[in-house]
Coordinates of C-alpha atoms in Angstrom, one line a residue:
M4 CA 27.3 -168.3 -10.4
I5 CA 26.4 -170.7 -7.2
F6 CA 23.5 -172.3 -7.9
K7 CA 23.9 -173.4 -11.4
N8 CA 27.6 -175.2 -9.8
K9 CA 28.2 -178.3 -10.1
W10 CA 28.5 -179.0 -6.4
F11 CA 24.9 -177.2 -5.7
I12 CA 23.7 -180.1 -8.3
L13 CA 25.2 -181.7 -5.7
F14 CA 23.8 -180.8 -2.6
I15 CA 19.9 -180.9 -3.6
L16 CA 20.8 -184.7 -5.4
L17 CA 21.7 -185.3 -1.4
L18 CA 19.0 -183.3 0.1
A19 CA 16.4 -186.2 -1.4
T20 CA 18.8 -189.0 -1.2
I21 CA 18.7 -188.5 2.7
L22 CA 14.8 -188.9 2.6
S23 CA 14.8 -192.2 1.9
P24 CA 16.9 -193.7 4.5
L25 CA 15.9 -191.7 7.2
D26 CA 12.3 -192.5 6.9
F27 CA 13.4 -195.7 8.0
Y28 CA 14.8 -194.8 11.1
I29 CA 13.0 -192.3 12.0
V30 CA 9.8 -193.6 12.1
N31 CA 10.8 -196.3 14.9
L32 CA 10.6 -194.6 18.4
A33 CA 7.5 -193.7 17.4
L34 CA 5.5 -196.8 16.5
P35 CA 4.4 -197.2 20.4
S36 CA 2.6 -193.6 19.2
I37 CA 1.2 -194.4 16.1
Q38 CA 0.1 -197.9 17.4
Q39 CA -1.8 -197.2 19.9
A40 CA -3.4 -193.8 18.0
L41 CA -4.5 -196.5 14.7
D42 CA -5.0 -198.8 17.3
A43 CA -2.4 -201.2 15.1
S44 CA -1.8 -204.9 16.2
N45 CA 1.7 -205.5 16.2
S46 CA 2.4 -207.8 13.2
E47 CA 0.8 -204.6 11.4
L48 CA 4.2 -202.5 12.8
Q49 CA 5.8 -204.7 11.3
M50 CA 4.7 -204.9 8.5
I51 CA 5.2 -200.8 8.3
V52 CA 8.8 -201.2 8.5
S53 CA 8.7 -204.3 6.7
F54 CA 6.8 -203.8 3.4
Y55 CA 9.2 -199.8 3.2
T56 CA 11.9 -201.9 3.2
C57 CA 10.7 -204.4 0.8
A58 CA 9.5 -202.1 -1.8
Y59 CA 12.1 -199.6 -1.4
A60 CA 14.1 -203.3 -2.4
V61 CA 11.3 -204.7 -5.4
F62 CA 12.0 -201.8 -7.2
Q63 CA 15.3 -200.2 -7.2
I64 CA 16.6 -202.4 -10.5
S65 CA 13.3 -202.0 -12.6
G66 CA 14.0 -197.7 -11.7
G67 CA 17.3 -197.5 -12.4
R68 CA 15.8 -199.6 -16.3
L69 CA 13.0 -196.4 -15.8
G70 CA 16.1 -193.8 -15.5
D71 CA 17.6 -195.0 -18.9
L72 CA 14.1 -196.0 -21.4
Y73 CA 12.6 -191.7 -20.2
G74 CA 15.7 -189.9 -18.6
R75 CA 17.8 -189.8 -15.4
K76 CA 15.9 -186.2 -14.8
T77 CA 12.3 -187.2 -15.7
I78 CA 12.5 -190.0 -13.2
F79 CA 14.2 -188.3 -10.6
L80 CA 11.6 -186.3 -10.8
I81 CA 8.9 -188.4 -10.3
G82 CA 10.2 -190.4 -7.2
L83 CA 10.4 -187.4 -5.4
T84 CA 6.7 -186.3 -6.3
G85 CA 5.3 -189.3 -4.8
F86 CA 8.0 -189.7 -2.3
I87 CA 6.4 -187.3 -1.7
G88 CA 3.1 -187.1 -2.1
A89 CA 3.4 -191.0 0.3
S90 CA 4.7 -189.4 2.9
V91 CA 1.4 -186.7 3.7
L92 CA -0.8 -190.0 2.4
C93 CA 1.6 -191.4 5.7
G94 CA 1.0 -188.4 8.0
V95 CA -3.0 -188.1 7.4
A96 CA -3.4 -191.7 7.8
Q97 CA -6.1 -192.3 10.0
S98 CA -6.0 -196.3 10.5
S99 CA -3.3 -198.8 9.8
T100 CA -4.4 -199.6 6.2
V101 CA -4.0 -196.5 4.3
M102 CA -0.2 -196.3 6.8
I103 CA 0.7 -199.2 5.0
V104 CA 0.2 -198.6 1.8
G105 CA 1.1 -195.6 2.2
R106 CA 4.7 -196.7 3.1
I107 CA 4.3 -198.8 0.1
F108 CA 4.5 -195.9 -1.7
Q109 CA 7.3 -194.4 0.0
G110 CA 9.1 -197.5 -0.7
V111 CA 7.9 -198.0 -5.0
S112 CA 9.0 -194.0 -4.9
G113 CA 12.4 -193.9 -3.1
A114 CA 13.3 -196.8 -5.1
V115 CA 12.3 -195.4 -8.2
M116 CA 13.9 -191.8 -7.2
I117 CA 17.9 -193.6 -5.7
P118 CA 19.3 -194.9 -8.4
Q119 CA 19.6 -191.5 -10.6
V120 CA 21.1 -190.4 -8.2
L121 CA 24.1 -191.9 -8.0
A122 CA 23.7 -191.6 -12.3
I123 CA 23.7 -187.9 -12.0
L124 CA 26.6 -187.6 -9.8
H125 CA 28.3 -190.3 -12.3
T126 CA 28.1 -187.7 -15.3
L127 CA 28.5 -184.8 -14.0
F128 CA 31.9 -185.3 -11.6
D129 CA 35.0 -186.9 -13.1
E130 CA 36.9 -189.3 -11.2
R131 CA 38.5 -187.9 -9.4
E132 CA 35.9 -185.7 -7.3
K133 CA 34.3 -188.7 -7.0
R134 CA 36.5 -190.2 -4.3
L135 CA 34.9 -186.8 -2.5
V136 CA 31.3 -187.0 -3.2
M137 CA 31.1 -190.7 -2.7
A138 CA 32.6 -190.0 0.5
L139 CA 29.9 -187.9 1.3
Y140 CA 26.8 -189.9 -0.5
S141 CA 28.4 -192.4 1.6
F142 CA 27.9 -190.2 4.8
T143 CA 24.7 -189.4 4.0
F144 CA 23.1 -192.4 5.2
G145 CA 25.5 -192.5 8.2
I146 CA 23.5 -188.7 9.1
A147 CA 20.2 -189.8 8.3
A148 CA 21.7 -193.3 10.5
A149 CA 22.9 -191.4 13.4
L150 CA 20.2 -189.0 13.6
G151 CA 17.0 -190.5 12.2
Q152 CA 15.8 -192.2 15.8
Y153 CA 16.9 -188.7 17.4
L154 CA 15.2 -186.1 15.2
G155 CA 12.1 -188.5 15.6
A156 CA 11.8 -188.6 19.1
L157 CA 12.0 -184.9 19.1
L158 CA 9.5 -184.2 16.1
I159 CA 6.9 -185.7 18.7
E160 CA 8.0 -184.6 22.1
W161 CA 8.4 -181.0 20.4
N162 CA 4.7 -181.6 19.0
L163 CA 4.3 -179.5 16.3
F164 CA 1.1 -177.6 15.2
G165 CA -0.5 -180.6 17.4
L166 CA 0.3 -183.4 15.0
G167 CA 2.2 -185.4 17.7
W168 CA 3.7 -189.4 15.2
R169 CA 2.4 -187.7 12.2
I170 CA 5.1 -184.8 11.5
I171 CA 7.3 -186.9 11.0
F172 CA 6.6 -187.5 8.5
L173 CA 4.6 -184.6 7.4
V174 CA 8.2 -182.9 7.1
N175 CA 9.5 -184.7 4.2
L176 CA 7.0 -182.2 2.8
P177 CA 8.4 -179.1 3.0
V178 CA 11.8 -180.7 2.1
G179 CA 11.1 -183.0 -0.8
L180 CA 9.2 -179.2 -2.1
L181 CA 12.7 -177.6 -1.7
A182 CA 14.8 -180.6 -3.3
L183 CA 12.0 -181.2 -6.1
I184 CA 12.1 -177.1 -7.3
L185 CA 15.0 -176.7 -7.6
A186 CA 16.5 -180.1 -9.0
C187 CA 13.1 -178.9 -12.0
L188 CA 15.3 -175.7 -11.8
L189 CA 19.2 -176.9 -11.7
L190 CA 19.4 -180.5 -12.5
P191 CA 20.8 -181.4 -16.0
K192 CA 18.5 -182.2 -18.9
P193 CA 17.6 -186.3 -19.3
T194 CA 19.0 -187.9 -21.6
L195 CA 17.1 -190.6 -23.2
S196 CA 18.4 -194.2 -24.7
T197 CA 15.3 -196.1 -26.6
K198 CA 17.6 -199.2 -26.6
E199 CA 15.9 -200.0 -23.2
Q200 CA 12.9 -202.2 -22.3
I201 CA 11.2 -202.7 -19.0
D202 CA 10.7 -205.8 -18.2
Y203 CA 7.3 -205.6 -17.1
G204 CA 6.8 -208.9 -15.9
G205 CA 9.3 -209.9 -14.3
T206 CA 9.2 -206.9 -11.8
L207 CA 5.4 -207.7 -11.3
L208 CA 6.6 -211.7 -10.3
L209 CA 9.0 -210.8 -8.3
S210 CA 7.2 -207.8 -6.5
L211 CA 4.5 -210.6 -5.8
G212 CA 6.8 -213.4 -5.4
L213 CA 8.8 -211.8 -2.0
M214 CA 5.4 -209.1 -1.0
S215 CA 4.1 -213.4 -0.3
F216 CA 7.4 -214.1 1.0
I217 CA 7.1 -211.1 3.8
Y218 CA 3.2 -210.7 4.7
P219 CA 2.8 -213.9 5.9
L220 CA 6.1 -213.4 8.6
T221 CA 4.9 -210.8 9.7
T222 CA 0.5 -212.2 11.0
L223 CA 2.6 -215.3 12.9
I224 CA 1.9 -214.2 15.8
E225 CA -1.2 -213.0 15.3
H226 CA -2.6 -215.5 14.1
G227 CA 0.4 -218.7 14.1
I228 CA 0.5 -221.4 10.6
T229 CA -3.2 -221.4 9.2
I230 CA -4.0 -222.6 5.8
Q231 CA -4.0 -219.2 4.4
T232 CA -0.3 -218.8 5.7
L233 CA 0.8 -222.2 3.4
V234 CA -0.9 -221.1 1.1
Y235 CA 0.9 -217.1 0.7
L236 CA 4.4 -218.9 0.8
L237 CA 3.6 -221.2 -1.7
S238 CA 2.6 -218.8 -3.6
S239 CA 5.5 -217.0 -3.3
F240 CA 7.2 -220.4 -4.6
I241 CA 5.3 -219.7 -7.6
F242 CA 5.4 -216.6 -8.5
L243 CA 9.8 -216.6 -7.5
Y244 CA 9.4 -219.8 -10.0
G245 CA 7.7 -217.7 -11.9
F246 CA 9.9 -214.9 -12.3
V247 CA 13.5 -216.9 -13.6
Q248 CA 11.7 -219.0 -15.7
V249 CA 10.4 -215.6 -17.4
E250 CA 13.7 -213.9 -17.5
K251 CA 15.6 -217.1 -18.2
K252 CA 12.9 -216.9 -21.7
R253 CA 13.6 -213.9 -22.1
K254 CA 17.1 -213.8 -22.7
K255 CA 16.9 -216.0 -24.8
Q256 CA 14.8 -213.8 -26.9
A257 CA 17.2 -211.4 -26.1
Q258 CA 14.5 -209.2 -25.1
S259 CA 16.0 -206.9 -22.0
V260 CA 15.7 -209.0 -18.2
L261 CA 14.9 -207.5 -14.9
V262 CA 18.0 -209.7 -13.7
D263 CA 20.4 -211.7 -16.5
F264 CA 21.5 -214.6 -13.8
D265 CA 24.3 -214.9 -15.5
V266 CA 25.7 -212.2 -13.1
F267 CA 26.1 -215.0 -10.5
Q268 CA 29.0 -216.6 -12.6
F269 CA 30.6 -214.2 -10.1
K270 CA 31.4 -216.5 -6.8
N271 CA 32.5 -212.5 -5.2
L272 CA 28.8 -211.4 -6.0
K273 CA 27.2 -214.6 -5.2
L274 CA 28.4 -214.9 -1.9
G275 CA 27.8 -211.6 -1.4
V276 CA 24.6 -211.7 -2.0
M277 CA 24.5 -213.9 0.5
I278 CA 26.9 -211.6 3.4
S279 CA 24.4 -209.4 2.5
F280 CA 21.4 -210.9 3.3
L281 CA 22.5 -212.0 6.2
Y282 CA 24.1 -208.3 7.8
Y283 CA 21.1 -206.2 6.1
A284 CA 18.5 -209.1 8.8
S285 CA 20.0 -207.0 11.6
G286 CA 17.7 -203.6 10.1
V287 CA 14.7 -205.5 12.9
F288 CA 17.5 -203.9 15.6
Y289 CA 16.3 -200.9 15.4
L290 CA 12.5 -201.5 15.6
V291 CA 13.0 -204.2 18.9
F292 CA 14.5 -201.3 20.5
G293 CA 13.3 -198.3 20.4
I294 CA 10.1 -200.3 21.7
Y295 CA 12.8 -202.1 24.4
L296 CA 13.3 -198.5 26.0
Q297 CA 10.4 -197.3 25.6
K298 CA 7.9 -200.8 27.2
E299 CA 10.6 -202.2 29.1
L300 CA 12.4 -199.7 30.9
H301 CA 9.8 -197.3 30.4
W302 CA 11.6 -194.7 28.5
T303 CA 10.9 -191.5 26.9
S304 CA 10.3 -191.2 23.1
M305 CA 13.3 -188.3 23.3
E306 CA 15.8 -191.0 25.7
A307 CA 15.6 -193.5 23.6
G308 CA 16.1 -191.1 21.0
K309 CA 19.3 -189.9 22.4
A310 CA 20.6 -193.7 23.4
I311 CA 20.9 -194.7 19.8
I312 CA 23.5 -191.6 19.1
P313 CA 26.5 -193.9 19.8
F314 CA 25.7 -195.8 17.6
G315 CA 25.3 -193.4 14.5
V316 CA 28.2 -191.7 15.5
G317 CA 30.5 -195.1 15.1
F318 CA 28.5 -194.9 12.0
I319 CA 30.0 -192.3 10.5
L320 CA 33.8 -192.7 12.3
M321 CA 34.0 -195.7 10.4
S322 CA 32.3 -195.3 7.3
L323 CA 34.3 -192.4 6.4
S324 CA 37.4 -194.3 8.1
S325 CA 37.5 -197.5 6.3
S326 CA 39.1 -196.3 2.7
V327 CA 42.3 -196.0 5.5
L328 CA 41.6 -198.6 6.8
S329 CA 41.3 -200.8 4.1
K330 CA 44.7 -199.7 2.8
Y331 CA 45.9 -202.5 6.2
L332 CA 43.2 -204.9 6.7
K333 CA 42.9 -205.1 2.5
Q334 CA 39.9 -207.6 1.6
H335 CA 39.9 -208.8 5.6
I336 CA 38.0 -205.8 6.2
L337 CA 34.2 -207.2 5.6
S338 CA 36.1 -210.5 7.7
F339 CA 36.6 -207.8 9.8
G340 CA 34.1 -206.0 10.4
L341 CA 31.2 -207.6 10.7
L342 CA 33.5 -209.5 13.3
V343 CA 32.6 -206.1 15.9
Y344 CA 29.8 -206.0 14.7
C345 CA 28.8 -208.8 15.8
L346 CA 31.3 -208.4 19.3
G347 CA 28.6 -204.7 19.4
F348 CA 25.7 -206.7 19.3
A349 CA 27.2 -209.2 22.2
L350 CA 28.5 -206.9 24.0
L351 CA 25.1 -206.1 24.2
L352 CA 23.6 -208.7 25.5
W353 CA 25.7 -209.2 28.6
T354 CA 24.3 -205.3 29.1
L355 CA 20.8 -206.6 28.8
Y356 CA 21.1 -208.5 32.8
H357 CA 24.8 -206.0 33.8
F358 CA 23.6 -202.6 32.6
H359 CA 25.6 -200.2 33.4
P360 CA 25.2 -196.4 31.7
L361 CA 28.9 -195.9 30.2
L362 CA 28.6 -199.1 28.4
F363 CA 25.8 -199.4 27.3
K364 CA 27.2 -196.5 25.6
L365 CA 30.1 -197.8 24.3
D366 CA 28.0 -200.9 23.2
L367 CA 25.6 -199.0 20.4
F368 CA 28.8 -197.3 19.1
V369 CA 31.2 -200.9 18.4
I370 CA 27.3 -202.2 16.5
G371 CA 28.1 -198.3 15.2
S372 CA 31.1 -199.1 13.9
G373 CA 31.0 -202.5 13.0
M374 CA 28.1 -201.3 10.4
G375 CA 29.6 -198.7 8.8
L376 CA 33.1 -201.8 7.9
T377 CA 30.5 -204.1 6.5
L378 CA 29.2 -201.6 4.8
A379 CA 31.1 -200.3 2.9
A380 CA 33.3 -203.2 2.8
V381 CA 30.6 -205.8 1.0
V382 CA 29.5 -203.7 -1.3
R383 CA 32.9 -202.8 -3.1
L384 CA 34.3 -206.5 -2.3
S385 CA 30.8 -207.8 -3.6
L386 CA 31.1 -205.7 -6.9
S387 CA 35.4 -206.3 -7.4
Q388 CA 36.2 -207.5 -11.0
I389 CA 32.7 -207.7 -12.4
P390 CA 32.5 -206.7 -15.4
T391 CA 31.5 -203.5 -16.4
A392 CA 28.6 -205.2 -18.6
F393 CA 27.5 -206.2 -15.8
A394 CA 27.9 -203.9 -13.0
G395 CA 25.1 -201.6 -12.9
L396 CA 23.2 -205.3 -12.2
A397 CA 25.0 -206.2 -10.0
S398 CA 24.5 -203.2 -8.0
G399 CA 21.6 -203.7 -7.4
V400 CA 21.2 -207.4 -6.6
I401 CA 23.3 -206.5 -3.8
N402 CA 21.3 -203.9 -2.7
C403 CA 18.5 -205.5 -3.0
G404 CA 19.9 -208.3 -0.6
L405 CA 20.4 -205.6 2.0
Q406 CA 17.2 -203.6 1.8
I407 CA 15.4 -207.8 1.5
G408 CA 17.2 -208.8 4.3
S409 CA 16.0 -205.9 6.3
A410 CA 12.7 -206.5 5.6
F411 CA 13.4 -210.4 6.5
G412 CA 14.3 -209.4 9.0
V413 CA 11.7 -207.3 10.6
A414 CA 9.4 -209.7 9.8
A415 CA 10.8 -212.6 10.8
I416 CA 13.3 -212.3 14.2
G417 CA 10.6 -209.7 14.8
S418 CA 7.9 -212.2 14.9
I419 CA 10.2 -213.8 16.9
F420 CA 10.3 -211.2 19.5
F421 CA 6.9 -210.5 20.1
A422 CA 6.2 -213.7 20.4
I423 CA 8.4 -213.4 23.8
A424 CA 7.6 -210.3 25.0
T425 CA 4.2 -211.3 24.8
V426 CA 4.4 -214.9 26.7
E427 CA 7.2 -213.4 28.7
N428 CA 8.6 -209.4 28.7
Y429 CA 10.6 -207.0 26.7
T430 CA 13.7 -208.2 27.8
L431 CA 13.8 -212.1 26.7
A432 CA 12.3 -211.0 23.8
F433 CA 15.6 -208.6 23.4
A434 CA 18.2 -211.3 24.7
A435 CA 16.1 -213.5 21.6
V436 CA 16.9 -211.2 18.9
L437 CA 20.0 -210.3 19.9
I438 CA 21.7 -213.7 19.9
I439 CA 20.0 -214.5 16.4
L440 CA 21.4 -211.8 15.5
C441 CA 25.2 -212.7 16.3
V442 CA 24.2 -216.2 15.1
L443 CA 23.4 -214.8 11.5
L444 CA 26.8 -212.7 11.4
I445 CA 28.9 -215.8 12.1
I446 CA 27.4 -217.1 9.4
A447 CA 28.2 -214.2 7.1
L448 CA 31.5 -214.0 8.9
F449 CA 32.6 -217.2 8.1
L450 CA 30.6 -216.8 4.2
S451 CA 32.6 -213.4 4.2
R452 CA 36.3 -215.3 4.3
K453 CA 35.0 -217.6 1.0
L454 CA 35.0 -213.8 -0.5
V455 CA 38.2 -212.9 0.1
K456 CA 39.8 -216.7 -1.4
S457 CA 37.4 -216.5 -4.7
L458 CA 39.3 -213.1 -4.9
E459 CA 42.7 -214.2 -4.5

C-alpha cells in the first residue's frame, strides 16, 4: 500500500521540512507591505527576519536532544504543530511586536521539528538509498530558495480572500495540517531513550547570550549607540561566558551538555564554523535585494519575485551537481564555490551602475550557483573525519554557525544598509552591502584553504 511505503513517508517529511526555509525566503518581498500595514520601523523589519533565524539556530541542538529523550515522532509533531500555530499568529498580527513574537516562535518550532526529520530518515533508509534521500532533502532547500520569494510575490498579487501579505503566513495552515495528519497516521512509532537529559541551563544561557547580541545590532539605525545598547552587548558577553562555564562544569560532573567543547579539537570543524558564519552572513542579501528592487527601481512585488528565479535555478543545479563536481575538484570544491559566490556579488555590484537585464539575470545565476556549491561542500568538509561520537553535535554546531551568521548579517549589515539608504539612496546602500559580502567571502576563501590543508 502506497501510504505505508517509506518513500511516501519521505514525501510527508519533506512537505513539513520545506515550510521552515520557505518562511525565511517568502517573507522578504512582503517586508515593505508589512512595514506599511503594521507601521513597523526599519529595525523591526530586521527583527522580523533576524530573530527568526536566530531562534532557529539557538534551538537546533536542543531540538535534537528532545527527540532523543521523548521520541522523534512525538517531538516532530510538537514542532510542526507549533510552527503552524506560530504561522497563524504572524498571519493575524496587528502590530510589529506580535509579528516579531510569532517569528521567534516559528524559529523555535522549526528548530524542534527539523532535527527529527534527518533522524527518522536515517532509520528508514539503508546506506544505498540515503544518497538519493539526501539529494532530495537538499533539493527541498533549493526549491525553497528558488520559489520562496516568487511565491510570496505571487500570493500577494493574487490577494486571496483580501488577505494581502497575510496569506504568505496563513498558507502554512492547510499545508502544515495536511503534513500533520499524515505524520500522525504514518510515521514510525517513537523510540525512547532515557539516557539523554536536556541541558536546560545551558540552553537558556546560550539563547539569552545570542539574543542579547543580535537585538542591539538591529536598533543601531533607530537609536544609535546608547547606554542600553552597551548594556545588551555586555549582558551578551556575561551570558555566553556563563554558558561556557556551565558546560565545562556539567562535563566534569559527567552530565549531558548542550555543547561538548572537546569537539573543537578538530581543526576542520573550527574552521568550518568560521567559514559557515562568514558565508551565511550573506542572508542579508535576500532582505536588501527585495527592498532595493521595490524602493529604488520601483518594481512591483511580482517583478521582484520573478527576479530571484535565476538565483534559484543556479542554486538547484549546483546543489544537484556538487557530488559530480567534487570528484574532479575534490576538497577544493569549497574554495571554488566561495570564489564563484564572491564573483557573483562582484558582478552584480558592477551591474548596479551598468544595468543590463541579461547581465542582471546572469549575475543572480552565478550567485545562486556559488551558494549551492558552497553549502554542499562546507557541511561535508567540516564534518569530515569527525568521530561518530561527535557527529550529531558537530552537525548541530555547523548548522548553528550558518544560522547565526545569517541572523548577524541581517542585523549588522542590514543596519548599515538602512543607515546609508536613509542618508543617501538605496543603490549606494545596496552597493555597500555587496562590497561587505565580497570582503567576508574573501576571508572565508582564505580560511577554506586552511581547512583543506588540515584534512591532507
